[in-house]
PDB file of C-alpha atoms and ligand atoms in Angstrom:
ATOM      1  CA  MET U   1     -28.294  16.978  23.463  1.00 76.00           C
ATOM      2  CA  ASP U   2     -30.417  15.979  20.454  1.00 85.00           C
ATOM      3  CA  TYR U   3     -28.836  15.360  17.098  1.00 95.00           C
ATOM      4  CA  LYS U   4     -30.613  15.658  13.766  1.00 96.00           C
ATOM      5  CA  ASN U   5     -28.304  13.451  11.721  1.00 97.00           C
ATOM      6  CA  LEU U   6     -26.983  11.055  14.341  1.00 98.00           C
ATOM      7  CA  ILE U   7     -28.766   8.425  16.416  1.00 98.00           C
ATOM      8  CA  VAL U   8     -27.012   8.083  19.746  1.00 98.00           C
ATOM      9  CA  GLU U   9     -27.673   5.030  21.921  1.00 97.00           C
ATOM     10  CA  LYS U  10     -25.826   4.457  25.173  1.00 97.00           C
ATOM     11  CA  SER U  11     -25.925   1.211  27.134  1.00 96.00           C
ATOM     12  CA  ASP U  12     -23.524  -0.967  29.098  1.00 95.00           C
ATOM     13  CA  LYS U  13     -20.654   1.530  28.728  1.00 97.00           C
ATOM     14  CA  ILE U  14     -20.964   1.527  24.941  1.00 98.00           C
ATOM     15  CA  CYS U  15     -22.057   4.515  22.893  1.00 98.00           C
ATOM     16  CA  LYS U  16     -23.426   3.492  19.489  1.00 98.00           C
ATOM     17  CA  ILE U  17     -23.623   6.288  16.941  1.00 98.00           C
ATOM     18  CA  SER U  18     -25.575   5.722  13.725  1.00 98.00           C
ATOM     19  CA  PHE U  19     -25.265   8.114  10.807  1.00 98.00           C
ATOM     20  CA  ASN U  20     -28.832   8.946   9.944  1.00 98.00           C
ATOM     21  CA  ARG U  21     -29.173  10.549   6.508  1.00 97.00           C
ATOM     22  CA  PRO U  22     -30.097   7.350   4.687  1.00 97.00           C
ATOM     23  CA  LYS U  23     -31.684   9.172   1.712  1.00 97.00           C
ATOM     24  CA  ALA U  24     -28.279  10.723   0.941  1.00 97.00           C
ATOM     25  CA  LEU U  25     -26.470   7.483   1.848  1.00 98.00           C
ATOM     26  CA  ASN U  26     -25.276   9.225   5.026  1.00 98.00           C
ATOM     27  CA  ALA U  27     -23.046  11.628   3.075  1.00 98.00           C
ATOM     28  CA  LEU U  28     -21.127  13.964   5.363  1.00 97.00           C
ATOM     29  CA  ASN U  29     -22.168  17.613   5.124  1.00 95.00           C
ATOM     30  CA  THR U  30     -21.156  20.500   7.376  1.00 95.00           C
ATOM     31  CA  GLU U  31     -24.128  19.915   9.680  1.00 96.00           C
ATOM     32  CA  VAL U  32     -23.241  16.233  10.271  1.00 97.00           C
ATOM     33  CA  LEU U  33     -19.590  17.071  10.898  1.00 97.00           C
ATOM     34  CA  GLU U  34     -20.518  19.833  13.354  1.00 97.00           C
ATOM     35  CA  GLU U  35     -22.863  17.504  15.236  1.00 98.00           C
ATOM     36  CA  LEU U  36     -20.171  14.836  15.342  1.00 98.00           C
ATOM     37  CA  ASP U  37     -17.637  17.345  16.625  1.00 97.00           C
ATOM     38  CA  LYS U  38     -19.917  18.272  19.556  1.00 97.00           C
ATOM     39  CA  LEU U  39     -20.840  14.658  20.286  1.00 98.00           C
ATOM     40  CA  LEU U  40     -17.193  13.575  20.429  1.00 98.00           C
ATOM     41  CA  ASP U  41     -16.468  16.287  23.016  1.00 97.00           C
ATOM     42  CA  GLU U  42     -19.422  15.021  25.041  1.00 97.00           C
ATOM     43  CA  ILE U  43     -18.233  11.401  24.791  1.00 97.00           C
ATOM     44  CA  GLU U  44     -14.666  12.212  25.807  1.00 96.00           C
ATOM     45  CA  LYS U  45     -15.980  13.689  29.075  1.00 96.00           C
ATOM     46  CA  ASP U  46     -18.622  11.000  29.669  1.00 97.00           C
ATOM     47  CA  ASP U  47     -17.421   8.612  32.398  1.00 95.00           C
ATOM     48  CA  GLU U  48     -20.197   6.171  31.460  1.00 96.00           C
ATOM     49  CA  THR U  49     -18.836   5.576  27.931  1.00 98.00           C
ATOM     50  CA  PHE U  50     -15.903   3.195  27.562  1.00 98.00           C
ATOM     51  CA  VAL U  51     -16.200   2.217  23.887  1.00 98.00           C
ATOM     52  CA  VAL U  52     -17.675   3.970  20.840  1.00 98.00           C
ATOM     53  CA  VAL U  53     -19.281   2.197  17.885  1.00 98.00           C
ATOM     54  CA  PHE U  54     -20.060   3.880  14.554  1.00 98.00           C
ATOM     55  CA  THR U  55     -22.501   2.493  12.010  1.00 98.00           C
ATOM     56  CA  GLY U  56     -24.909   3.762   9.340  1.00 98.00           C
ATOM     57  CA  GLU U  57     -28.671   3.653   8.839  1.00 98.00           C
ATOM     58  CA  GLY U  58     -29.835   2.119   5.549  1.00 97.00           C
ATOM     59  CA  LYS U  59     -27.601   0.666   2.860  1.00 96.00           C
ATOM     60  CA  ALA U  60     -24.573   2.891   3.459  1.00 98.00           C
ATOM     61  CA  PHE U  61     -22.083   3.383   6.248  1.00 98.00           C
ATOM     62  CA  VAL U  62     -21.112   6.758   4.765  1.00 98.00           C
ATOM     63  CA  ALA U  63     -20.964   7.300   0.973  1.00 98.00           C
ATOM     64  CA  GLY U  64     -18.459  10.135   1.299  1.00 96.00           C
ATOM     65  CA  ALA U  65     -18.453  13.848   1.769  1.00 95.00           C
ATOM     66  CA  ASP U  66     -21.635  15.472   0.482  1.00 95.00           C
ATOM     67  CA  ILE U  67     -20.961  16.139  -3.188  1.00 93.00           C
ATOM     68  CA  GLY U  68     -24.105  18.291  -3.465  1.00 94.00           C
ATOM     69  CA  GLU U  69     -22.841  20.629  -0.765  1.00 93.00           C
ATOM     70  CA  MET U  70     -19.234  20.602  -1.977  1.00 91.00           C
ATOM     71  CA  LYS U  71     -19.776  21.256  -5.652  1.00 91.00           C
ATOM     72  CA  ASP U  72     -20.347  25.032  -5.366  1.00 91.00           C
ATOM     73  CA  LYS U  73     -17.819  25.802  -2.644  1.00 91.00           C
ATOM     74  CA  ASN U  74     -15.203  28.462  -3.293  1.00 92.00           C
ATOM     75  CA  LEU U  75     -11.625  28.301  -2.038  1.00 91.00           C
ATOM     76  CA  ILE U  76     -12.363  29.782   1.403  1.00 94.00           C
ATOM     77  CA  GLU U  77     -15.440  27.595   1.932  1.00 92.00           C
ATOM     78  CA  GLY U  78     -13.582  24.509   0.690  1.00 88.00           C
ATOM     79  CA  LYS U  79     -10.794  25.197   3.150  1.00 88.00           C
ATOM     80  CA  LYS U  80     -13.241  25.667   6.050  1.00 92.00           C
ATOM     81  CA  PHE U  81     -14.928  22.370   5.162  1.00 91.00           C
ATOM     82  CA  ALA U  82     -11.550  20.637   5.002  1.00 89.00           C
ATOM     83  CA  GLN U  83     -10.500  22.035   8.383  1.00 92.00           C
ATOM     84  CA  LEU U  84     -13.750  20.885   9.994  1.00 94.00           C
ATOM     85  CA  GLY U  85     -13.456  17.378   8.522  1.00 94.00           C
ATOM     86  CA  HIS U  86      -9.822  16.986   9.546  1.00 94.00           C
ATOM     87  CA  LYS U  87     -10.576  18.244  13.055  1.00 96.00           C
ATOM     88  CA  VAL U  88     -13.389  15.721  13.502  1.00 97.00           C
ATOM     89  CA  PHE U  89     -11.519  12.745  12.018  1.00 97.00           C
ATOM     90  CA  ARG U  90      -8.446  13.464  14.122  1.00 96.00           C
ATOM     91  CA  LYS U  91     -10.690  13.779  17.182  1.00 97.00           C
ATOM     92  CA  ILE U  92     -11.990  10.249  16.497  1.00 98.00           C
ATOM     93  CA  GLU U  93      -8.458   8.927  16.081  1.00 97.00           C
ATOM     94  CA  LEU U  94      -7.172  10.618  19.231  1.00 96.00           C
ATOM     95  CA  LEU U  95     -10.239   9.971  21.381  1.00 98.00           C
ATOM     96  CA  GLU U  96      -8.953   8.292  24.544  1.00 97.00           C
ATOM     97  CA  LYS U  97     -11.630   5.622  24.234  1.00 98.00           C
ATOM     98  CA  PRO U  98     -11.508   2.865  21.605  1.00 98.00           C
ATOM     99  CA  VAL U  99     -13.683   3.377  18.536  1.00 98.00           C
ATOM    100  CA  ILE U 100     -15.021   0.556  16.352  1.00 98.00           C
ATOM    101  CA  ALA U 101     -16.584   1.047  12.921  1.00 98.00           C
ATOM    102  CA  ALA U 102     -19.342  -1.448  12.111  1.00 98.00           C
ATOM    103  CA  VAL U 103     -19.327  -0.939   8.349  1.00 98.00           C
ATOM    104  CA  ASN U 104     -22.765  -1.972   7.126  1.00 98.00           C
ATOM    105  CA  GLY U 105     -22.584  -0.790   3.496  1.00 98.00           C
ATOM    106  CA  TYR U 106     -20.870   1.789   1.294  1.00 98.00           C
ATOM    107  CA  ALA U 107     -17.780   3.335   2.891  1.00 98.00           C
ATOM    108  CA  LEU U 108     -16.567   5.539   0.069  1.00 98.00           C
ATOM    109  CA  GLY U 109     -14.317   8.600   0.011  1.00 97.00           C
ATOM    110  CA  GLY U 110     -14.847  10.447   3.288  1.00 97.00           C
ATOM    111  CA  GLY U 111     -16.748   7.368   4.537  1.00 98.00           C
ATOM    112  CA  CYS U 112     -13.771   5.100   4.038  1.00 98.00           C
ATOM    113  CA  GLU U 113     -11.581   7.806   5.601  1.00 98.00           C
ATOM    114  CA  LEU U 114     -13.922   7.996   8.591  1.00 98.00           C
ATOM    115  CA  ALA U 115     -13.755   4.216   9.050  1.00 98.00           C
ATOM    116  CA  MET U 116      -9.962   4.440   8.865  1.00 98.00           C
ATOM    117  CA  SER U 117      -9.937   7.029  11.672  1.00 98.00           C
ATOM    118  CA  CYS U 118     -11.503   4.388  13.910  1.00 98.00           C
ATOM    119  CA  ASP U 119      -9.327   1.906  15.800  1.00 98.00           C
ATOM    120  CA  ILE U 120     -11.006  -1.247  14.505  1.00 98.00           C
ATOM    121  CA  ARG U 121     -13.190  -1.967  11.451  1.00 98.00           C
ATOM    122  CA  ILE U 122     -15.687  -4.817  11.290  1.00 98.00           C
ATOM    123  CA  ALA U 123     -17.447  -5.144   7.938  1.00 98.00           C
ATOM    124  CA  GLY U 124     -20.768  -6.669   6.998  1.00 98.00           C
ATOM    125  CA  GLU U 125     -20.407  -8.954   3.969  1.00 98.00           C
ATOM    126  CA  LYS U 126     -22.183  -6.370   1.768  1.00 98.00           C
ATOM    127  CA  ALA U 127     -19.908  -3.484   2.736  1.00 98.00           C
ATOM    128  CA  LYS U 128     -17.962  -1.752  -0.038  1.00 98.00           C
ATOM    129  CA  PHE U 129     -14.846   0.342   0.304  1.00 98.00           C
ATOM    130  CA  GLY U 130     -13.107   2.812  -1.972  1.00 98.00           C
ATOM    131  CA  GLN U 131     -11.534   6.201  -2.504  1.00 98.00           C
ATOM    132  CA  PRO U 132     -13.314   7.401  -5.664  1.00 98.00           C
ATOM    133  CA  GLU U 133     -12.125  11.030  -5.427  1.00 96.00           C
ATOM    134  CA  VAL U 134      -9.890  11.145  -8.525  1.00 97.00           C
ATOM    135  CA  GLY U 135     -13.025  10.406 -10.547  1.00 97.00           C
ATOM    136  CA  LEU U 136     -14.418  13.688  -9.172  1.00 93.00           C
ATOM    137  CA  GLY U 137     -11.225  15.582  -9.972  1.00 93.00           C
ATOM    138  CA  ILE U 138      -9.990  15.804  -6.377  1.00 92.00           C
ATOM    139  CA  THR U 139      -7.538  13.921  -4.192  1.00 93.00           C
ATOM    140  CA  PRO U 140      -8.750  12.156  -1.051  1.00 94.00           C
ATOM    141  CA  GLY U 141      -9.102  15.036   1.395  1.00 90.00           C
ATOM    142  CA  PHE U 142      -9.877  13.666   4.827  1.00 92.00           C
ATOM    143  CA  GLY U 143      -6.631  11.764   5.374  1.00 93.00           C
ATOM    144  CA  GLY U 144      -7.112   8.973   2.819  1.00 95.00           C
ATOM    145  CA  THR U 145      -3.701   9.273   1.199  1.00 96.00           C
ATOM    146  CA  GLN U 146      -2.052   8.961   4.601  1.00 95.00           C
ATOM    147  CA  ARG U 147      -4.251   6.550   6.576  1.00 96.00           C
ATOM    148  CA  LEU U 148      -4.869   4.111   3.718  1.00 98.00           C
ATOM    149  CA  SER U 149      -1.166   3.774   2.958  1.00 97.00           C
ATOM    150  CA  ARG U 150      -0.369   3.259   6.631  1.00 96.00           C
ATOM    151  CA  LEU U 151      -3.019   0.526   6.857  1.00 97.00           C
ATOM    152  CA  VAL U 152      -2.500  -1.404   3.627  1.00 98.00           C
ATOM    153  CA  GLY U 153       0.920  -0.232   2.365  1.00 97.00           C
ATOM    154  CA  SER U 154       1.657   2.378  -0.269  1.00 97.00           C
ATOM    155  CA  ALA U 155       1.351   0.090  -3.331  1.00 98.00           C
ATOM    156  CA  LYS U 156      -2.207  -1.052  -2.548  1.00 98.00           C
ATOM    157  CA  ALA U 157      -3.179   2.458  -1.439  1.00 98.00           C
ATOM    158  CA  LYS U 158      -1.906   3.878  -4.733  1.00 98.00           C
ATOM    159  CA  GLU U 159      -3.791   1.213  -6.709  1.00 98.00           C
ATOM    160  CA  LEU U 160      -7.062   1.949  -4.905  1.00 98.00           C
ATOM    161  CA  ILE U 161      -6.698   5.738  -5.067  1.00 98.00           C
ATOM    162  CA  PHE U 162      -5.411   5.962  -8.686  1.00 98.00           C
ATOM    163  CA  THR U 163      -8.076   3.585 -10.098  1.00 98.00           C
ATOM    164  CA  ALA U 164     -10.914   4.823  -7.826  1.00 98.00           C
ATOM    165  CA  ASP U 165     -12.001   1.159  -7.670  1.00 98.00           C
ATOM    166  CA  THR U 166     -14.582   0.023  -5.150  1.00 98.00           C
ATOM    167  CA  ILE U 167     -13.643  -3.195  -3.361  1.00 98.00           C
ATOM    168  CA  SER U 168     -15.701  -5.782  -1.509  1.00 98.00           C
ATOM    169  CA  ALA U 169     -15.588  -6.422   2.226  1.00 98.00           C
ATOM    170  CA  GLN U 170     -13.732  -9.682   1.532  1.00 98.00           C
ATOM    171  CA  GLU U 171     -11.056  -7.906  -0.517  1.00 98.00           C
ATOM    172  CA  ALA U 172     -10.801  -5.220   2.186  1.00 98.00           C
ATOM    173  CA  GLU U 173     -10.132  -7.931   4.751  1.00 98.00           C
ATOM    174  CA  LYS U 174      -7.520  -9.556   2.511  1.00 98.00           C
ATOM    175  CA  ILE U 175      -5.489  -6.340   2.241  1.00 98.00           C
ATOM    176  CA  GLY U 176      -5.827  -5.477   5.940  1.00 98.00           C
ATOM    177  CA  LEU U 177      -8.261  -2.593   5.585  1.00 98.00           C
ATOM    178  CA  VAL U 178     -10.791  -4.312   7.861  1.00 98.00           C
ATOM    179  CA  ASN U 179     -10.248  -6.552  10.867  1.00 98.00           C
ATOM    180  CA  LYS U 180     -12.935  -9.051   9.924  1.00 98.00           C
ATOM    181  CA  VAL U 181     -16.002  -9.673   7.801  1.00 98.00           C
ATOM    182  CA  VAL U 182     -19.228 -11.028   9.261  1.00 98.00           C
ATOM    183  CA  SER U 183     -22.727 -11.587   7.913  1.00 98.00           C
ATOM    184  CA  GLN U 184     -24.933  -8.492   7.678  1.00 98.00           C
ATOM    185  CA  GLU U 185     -27.287  -9.987  10.280  1.00 97.00           C
ATOM    186  CA  GLU U 186     -24.458 -10.538  12.759  1.00 98.00           C
ATOM    187  CA  LEU U 187     -22.667  -7.217  12.205  1.00 98.00           C
ATOM    188  CA  ILE U 188     -24.044  -5.225  15.115  1.00 98.00           C
ATOM    189  CA  ARG U 189     -24.096  -8.210  17.477  1.00 98.00           C
ATOM    190  CA  GLU U 190     -20.463  -9.137  16.670  1.00 98.00           C
ATOM    191  CA  THR U 191     -19.375  -5.518  17.007  1.00 98.00           C
ATOM    192  CA  MET U 192     -21.178  -5.135  20.332  1.00 98.00           C
ATOM    193  CA  ASN U 193     -19.605  -8.377  21.562  1.00 98.00           C
ATOM    194  CA  MET U 194     -16.174  -6.997  20.827  1.00 98.00           C
ATOM    195  CA  ALA U 195     -17.073  -3.636  22.393  1.00 98.00           C
ATOM    196  CA  ASN U 196     -18.373  -5.438  25.493  1.00 98.00           C
ATOM    197  CA  LYS U 197     -15.213  -7.488  25.768  1.00 97.00           C
ATOM    198  CA  ILE U 198     -13.130  -4.299  25.688  1.00 98.00           C
ATOM    199  CA  ALA U 199     -15.460  -2.565  28.170  1.00 97.00           C
ATOM    200  CA  THR U 200     -14.855  -5.240  30.833  1.00 96.00           C
ATOM    201  CA  LYS U 201     -11.077  -4.701  30.849  1.00 96.00           C
ATOM    202  CA  GLY U 202      -9.135  -2.064  32.792  1.00 96.00           C
ATOM    203  CA  GLN U 203      -9.951   1.118  30.891  1.00 97.00           C
ATOM    204  CA  VAL U 204      -6.833   3.008  31.949  1.00 97.00           C
ATOM    205  CA  ALA U 205      -4.748   0.227  30.394  1.00 98.00           C
ATOM    206  CA  VAL U 206      -6.948   0.108  27.278  1.00 98.00           C
ATOM    207  CA  ARG U 207      -6.572   3.872  26.799  1.00 98.00           C
ATOM    208  CA  PHE U 208      -2.829   3.833  27.494  1.00 98.00           C
ATOM    209  CA  SER U 209      -2.477   1.030  24.935  1.00 98.00           C
ATOM    210  CA  LYS U 210      -4.347   3.049  22.293  1.00 98.00           C
ATOM    211  CA  ASN U 211      -2.177   6.052  23.061  1.00 97.00           C
ATOM    212  CA  ALA U 212       1.051   4.006  22.849  1.00 98.00           C
ATOM    213  CA  ILE U 213       0.083   2.408  19.526  1.00 97.00           C
ATOM    214  CA  ASN U 214      -1.045   5.706  17.949  1.00 96.00           C
ATOM    215  CA  ARG U 215       1.994   7.678  19.070  1.00 96.00           C
ATOM    216  CA  GLY U 216       4.488   4.866  18.604  1.00 97.00           C
ATOM    217  CA  ILE U 217       3.553   4.090  15.023  1.00 93.00           C
ATOM    218  CA  GLU U 218       4.466   7.640  13.965  1.00 90.00           C
ATOM    219  CA  THR U 219       7.979   7.539  15.332  1.00 96.00           C
ATOM    220  CA  ASP U 220      11.236   5.553  15.413  1.00 97.00           C
ATOM    221  CA  ILE U 221      11.373   2.309  17.385  1.00 97.00           C
ATOM    222  CA  ASP U 222      13.520   3.624  20.278  1.00 98.00           C
ATOM    223  CA  THR U 223      11.234   6.618  20.898  1.00 98.00           C
ATOM    224  CA  ALA U 224       8.235   4.326  20.504  1.00 97.00           C
ATOM    225  CA  LEU U 225       9.565   1.869  23.070  1.00 98.00           C
ATOM    226  CA  ASP U 226      10.180   4.776  25.461  1.00 98.00           C
ATOM    227  CA  ILE U 227       6.516   5.734  25.065  1.00 97.00           C
ATOM    228  CA  GLU U 228       5.577   2.157  26.002  1.00 98.00           C
ATOM    229  CA  ILE U 229       7.980   2.097  28.964  1.00 98.00           C
ATOM    230  CA  ASN U 230       6.509   5.314  30.365  1.00 98.00           C
ATOM    231  CA  LEU U 231       2.885   4.260  29.965  1.00 97.00           C
ATOM    232  CA  PHE U 232       3.616   0.760  31.316  1.00 97.00           C
ATOM    233  CA  GLY U 233       5.271   2.389  34.343  1.00 97.00           C
ATOM    234  CA  MET U 234       2.285   4.667  34.882  1.00 97.00           C
ATOM    235  CA  CYS U 235       0.005   1.623  35.140  1.00 97.00           C
ATOM    236  CA  PHE U 236       1.716   0.819  38.442  1.00 97.00           C
ATOM    237  CA  ALA U 237       0.283   4.033  39.871  1.00 97.00           C
ATOM    238  CA  THR U 238      -3.281   2.810  39.175  1.00 97.00           C
ATOM    239  CA  GLU U 239      -5.728   0.904  41.344  1.00 96.00           C
ATOM    240  CA  ASP U 240      -6.548  -1.228  38.303  1.00 96.00           C
ATOM    241  CA  GLN U 241      -3.046  -2.725  38.220  1.00 97.00           C
ATOM    242  CA  LYS U 242      -3.261  -3.653  41.908  1.00 96.00           C
ATOM    243  CA  GLU U 243      -6.738  -5.122  41.476  1.00 96.00           C
ATOM    244  CA  GLY U 244      -5.937  -6.904  38.188  1.00 96.00           C
ATOM    245  CA  MET U 245      -2.905  -8.700  39.596  1.00 97.00           C
ATOM    246  CA  LYS U 246      -4.523  -9.375  42.984  1.00 96.00           C
ATOM    247  CA  ALA U 247      -7.556 -10.904  41.260  1.00 96.00           C
ATOM    248  CA  PHE U 248      -5.270 -13.129  39.183  1.00 97.00           C
ATOM    249  CA  THR U 249      -3.466 -14.485  42.240  1.00 97.00           C
ATOM    250  CA  GLU U 250      -6.785 -14.951  44.048  1.00 97.00           C
ATOM    251  CA  LYS U 251      -8.201 -16.766  40.970  1.00 97.00           C
ATOM    252  CA  ARG U 252     -11.190 -14.443  40.603  1.00 96.00           C
ATOM    253  CA  LYS U 253     -12.448 -11.947  38.048  1.00 94.00           C
ATOM    254  CA  ALA U 254     -10.965  -8.465  38.421  1.00 95.00           C
ATOM    255  CA  GLU U 255     -13.286  -5.669  39.425  1.00 94.00           C
ATOM    256  CA  PHE U 256     -11.756  -2.657  37.801  1.00 95.00           C
ATOM    257  CA  LYS U 257     -12.506   0.867  39.016  1.00 93.00           C
ATOM    258  CA  ASN U 258     -10.867   2.289  35.920  1.00 90.00           C
ATOM    259  CA  LYS U 259      -8.530   4.509  37.872  1.00 91.00           C
TER     260      LYS U 259
HETATM  261  N1  DAK G 301     -22.928  13.049  -1.594  1.00 61.71           N
HETATM  262  C1  DAK G 301     -24.190  13.466  -1.720  1.00 61.71           C
HETATM  263  N2  DAK G 301     -25.209  12.675  -2.055  1.00 61.71           N
HETATM  264  C2  DAK G 301     -24.921  11.380  -2.268  1.00 61.71           C
HETATM  265  C3  DAK G 301     -23.611  10.857  -2.145  1.00 61.71           C
HETATM  266  C4  DAK G 301     -22.571  11.760  -1.778  1.00 61.71           C
HETATM  267  N3  DAK G 301     -21.325  11.365  -1.579  1.00 61.71           N
HETATM  268  N4  DAK G 301     -23.658   9.534  -2.432  1.00 61.71           N
HETATM  269  C5  DAK G 301     -24.947   9.250  -2.709  1.00 61.71           C
HETATM  270  N5  DAK G 301     -25.703  10.338  -2.615  1.00 61.71           N
HETATM  271  C6  DAK G 301     -27.142  10.457  -2.861  1.00 61.71           C
HETATM  272  C7  DAK G 301     -27.460  10.362  -4.330  1.00 61.71           C
HETATM  273  O1  DAK G 301     -27.270  11.611  -4.958  1.00 61.71           O
HETATM  274  C8  DAK G 301     -28.912   9.933  -4.299  1.00 61.71           C
HETATM  275  O2  DAK G 301     -29.713  11.067  -4.025  1.00 61.71           O
HETATM  276  P1  DAK G 301     -31.115  11.318  -4.799  1.00 61.71           P
HETATM  277  O3  DAK G 301     -30.767  11.334  -6.248  1.00 61.71           O
HETATM  278  O4  DAK G 301     -31.963  10.132  -4.412  1.00 61.71           O
HETATM  279  O5  DAK G 301     -31.611  12.628  -4.243  1.00 61.71           O
HETATM  280  C9  DAK G 301     -28.968   9.041  -3.070  1.00 61.71           C
HETATM  281  O6  DAK G 301     -27.825   9.361  -2.287  1.00 61.71           O
HETATM  282  C10 DAK G 301     -28.895   7.564  -3.438  1.00 61.71           C
HETATM  283  O7  DAK G 301     -27.760   7.378  -4.249  1.00 61.71           O
HETATM  284  P2  DAK G 301     -27.817   6.560  -5.628  1.00 61.71           P
HETATM  285  O8  DAK G 301     -29.150   6.709  -6.264  1.00 61.71           O
HETATM  286  O9  DAK G 301     -26.613   6.975  -6.418  1.00 61.71           O
HETATM  287  O10 DAK G 301     -27.671   5.081  -5.083  1.00 61.71           O
HETATM  288  P3  DAK G 301     -27.038   3.845  -5.842  1.00 61.71           P
HETATM  289  O11 DAK G 301     -27.355   2.668  -4.997  1.00 61.71           O
HETATM  290  O12 DAK G 301     -27.457   3.832  -7.283  1.00 61.71           O
HETATM  291  O13 DAK G 301     -25.455   4.097  -5.834  1.00 61.71           O
HETATM  292  C11 DAK G 301     -23.325   4.694  -4.801  1.00 61.71           C
HETATM  293  C12 DAK G 301     -24.751   4.066  -4.618  1.00 61.71           C
HETATM  294  C13 DAK G 301     -22.686   4.787  -3.441  1.00 61.71           C
HETATM  295  C14 DAK G 301     -22.491   3.773  -5.696  1.00 61.71           C
HETATM  296  C15 DAK G 301     -23.485   6.101  -5.481  1.00 61.71           C
HETATM  297  O14 DAK G 301     -24.457   6.849  -4.743  1.00 61.71           O
HETATM  298  C16 DAK G 301     -22.210   6.871  -5.511  1.00 61.71           C
HETATM  299  O15 DAK G 301     -21.333   6.613  -6.343  1.00 61.71           O
HETATM  300  N6  DAK G 301     -22.096   7.898  -4.628  1.00 61.71           N
HETATM  301  C17 DAK G 301     -20.983   8.776  -4.622  1.00 61.71           C
HETATM  302  C18 DAK G 301     -19.846   8.084  -3.907  1.00 61.71           C
HETATM  303  C19 DAK G 301     -18.607   8.957  -3.914  1.00 61.71           C
HETATM  304  O16 DAK G 301     -18.112   9.380  -4.953  1.00 61.71           O
HETATM  305  N7  DAK G 301     -18.129   9.242  -2.709  1.00 61.71           N
HETATM  306  C20 DAK G 301     -16.987  10.055  -2.521  1.00 61.71           C
HETATM  307  C21 DAK G 301     -17.441  11.449  -2.371  1.00 61.71           C
HETATM  308  S1  DAK G 301     -16.070  12.533  -2.434  1.00 61.71           S
HETATM  309  C22 DAK G 301     -12.307  17.481   1.368  1.00 61.71           C
HETATM  310  C23 DAK G 301     -12.076  16.430   2.144  1.00 61.71           C
HETATM  311  C24 DAK G 301     -12.683  15.259   1.867  1.00 61.71           C
HETATM  312  C25 DAK G 301     -13.505  15.155   0.793  1.00 61.71           C
HETATM  313  C26 DAK G 301     -13.717  16.227   0.035  1.00 61.71           C
HETATM  314  C27 DAK G 301     -13.136  17.398   0.304  1.00 61.71           C
HETATM  315  N8  DAK G 301     -11.644  18.736   1.635  1.00 61.71           N
HETATM  316  C28 DAK G 301     -10.321  18.572   2.222  1.00 61.71           C
HETATM  317  C29 DAK G 301     -12.207  19.899   1.198  1.00 61.71           C
HETATM  318  C30 DAK G 301     -14.130  13.926   0.513  1.00 61.71           C
HETATM  319  C31 DAK G 301     -14.628  13.683  -0.676  1.00 61.71           C
HETATM  320  C32 DAK G 301     -15.526  12.584  -0.892  1.00 61.71           C
HETATM  321  O17 DAK G 301     -15.859  11.833  -0.020  1.00 61.71           O
END
């Protein structure tokens, strides 16, 4: 399927998705969110995609929800927009396959929230992060109050949200909002290297690990450990576990079938 606002490139088991509304700094409108919703369904079913990478065309990753579209919405329309955004962001978070955000520039408001829905964030040195919503008279609306506090702790999340400050990539790394900062030139290469590394591992185990971390973090430690025990046990019903351990004892590289 062709997408108007997204550039989709698939190679070597990696699907790279670039937001492509550079004139509006890749702001998220209904059309972009609907395209993303469809694309995520396609990716979930695509056996040739193991890892997803998000990035942005131009100087922004995503500069937030589209203020131009939002400003005239009434209550019903606002609610519909919110439901669509939440559905898409949760779909990213719960996608079986790992998702990496290569944050090339502004990640503000809904853009920062989108990056936080991804599993891993790598930032270019010029990237900027922030939740500027209170300056527009709204609260963060695509999960920012919840995901930011889970990532960086409630005190830092409150500081960033209450002040609407924009922070640098370096500051974002310091507080744990991004995994690492690299030069702008190296951003895509470094991100692809990490994606490639993940794509060569046993994908059932990678996906089980994502599932265990996501579900476990929301619950008490005993329930969380039970989740791990069950998924660990299920690995022993896979061909990958047999092959992975056999390859180790035979001192060769495992050839996973991902089943
Ligand atoms: N929406 C629409 N257009 C945007 C935009 C945005 N978020 N951000 C930038 N643009 C547009 C600008 O209007 C401008 O368009 P033209 O004037 O050229 O037509 C173009 O992109 C270039 O922007 P600038 O000229 O402003 O570029 P600068 O380099 O000078 O500044 C900037 C870059 C990122 C600092 C600045 O553009 C900026 O402050 N942008 C707004 C950032 C922001 O406030 N983002 C948060 C948006 S609020 C909800 C759930 C979630 C949300 C809302 C509701 N529900 C539950 C209902 C989320 C809200 C948000 O994300």
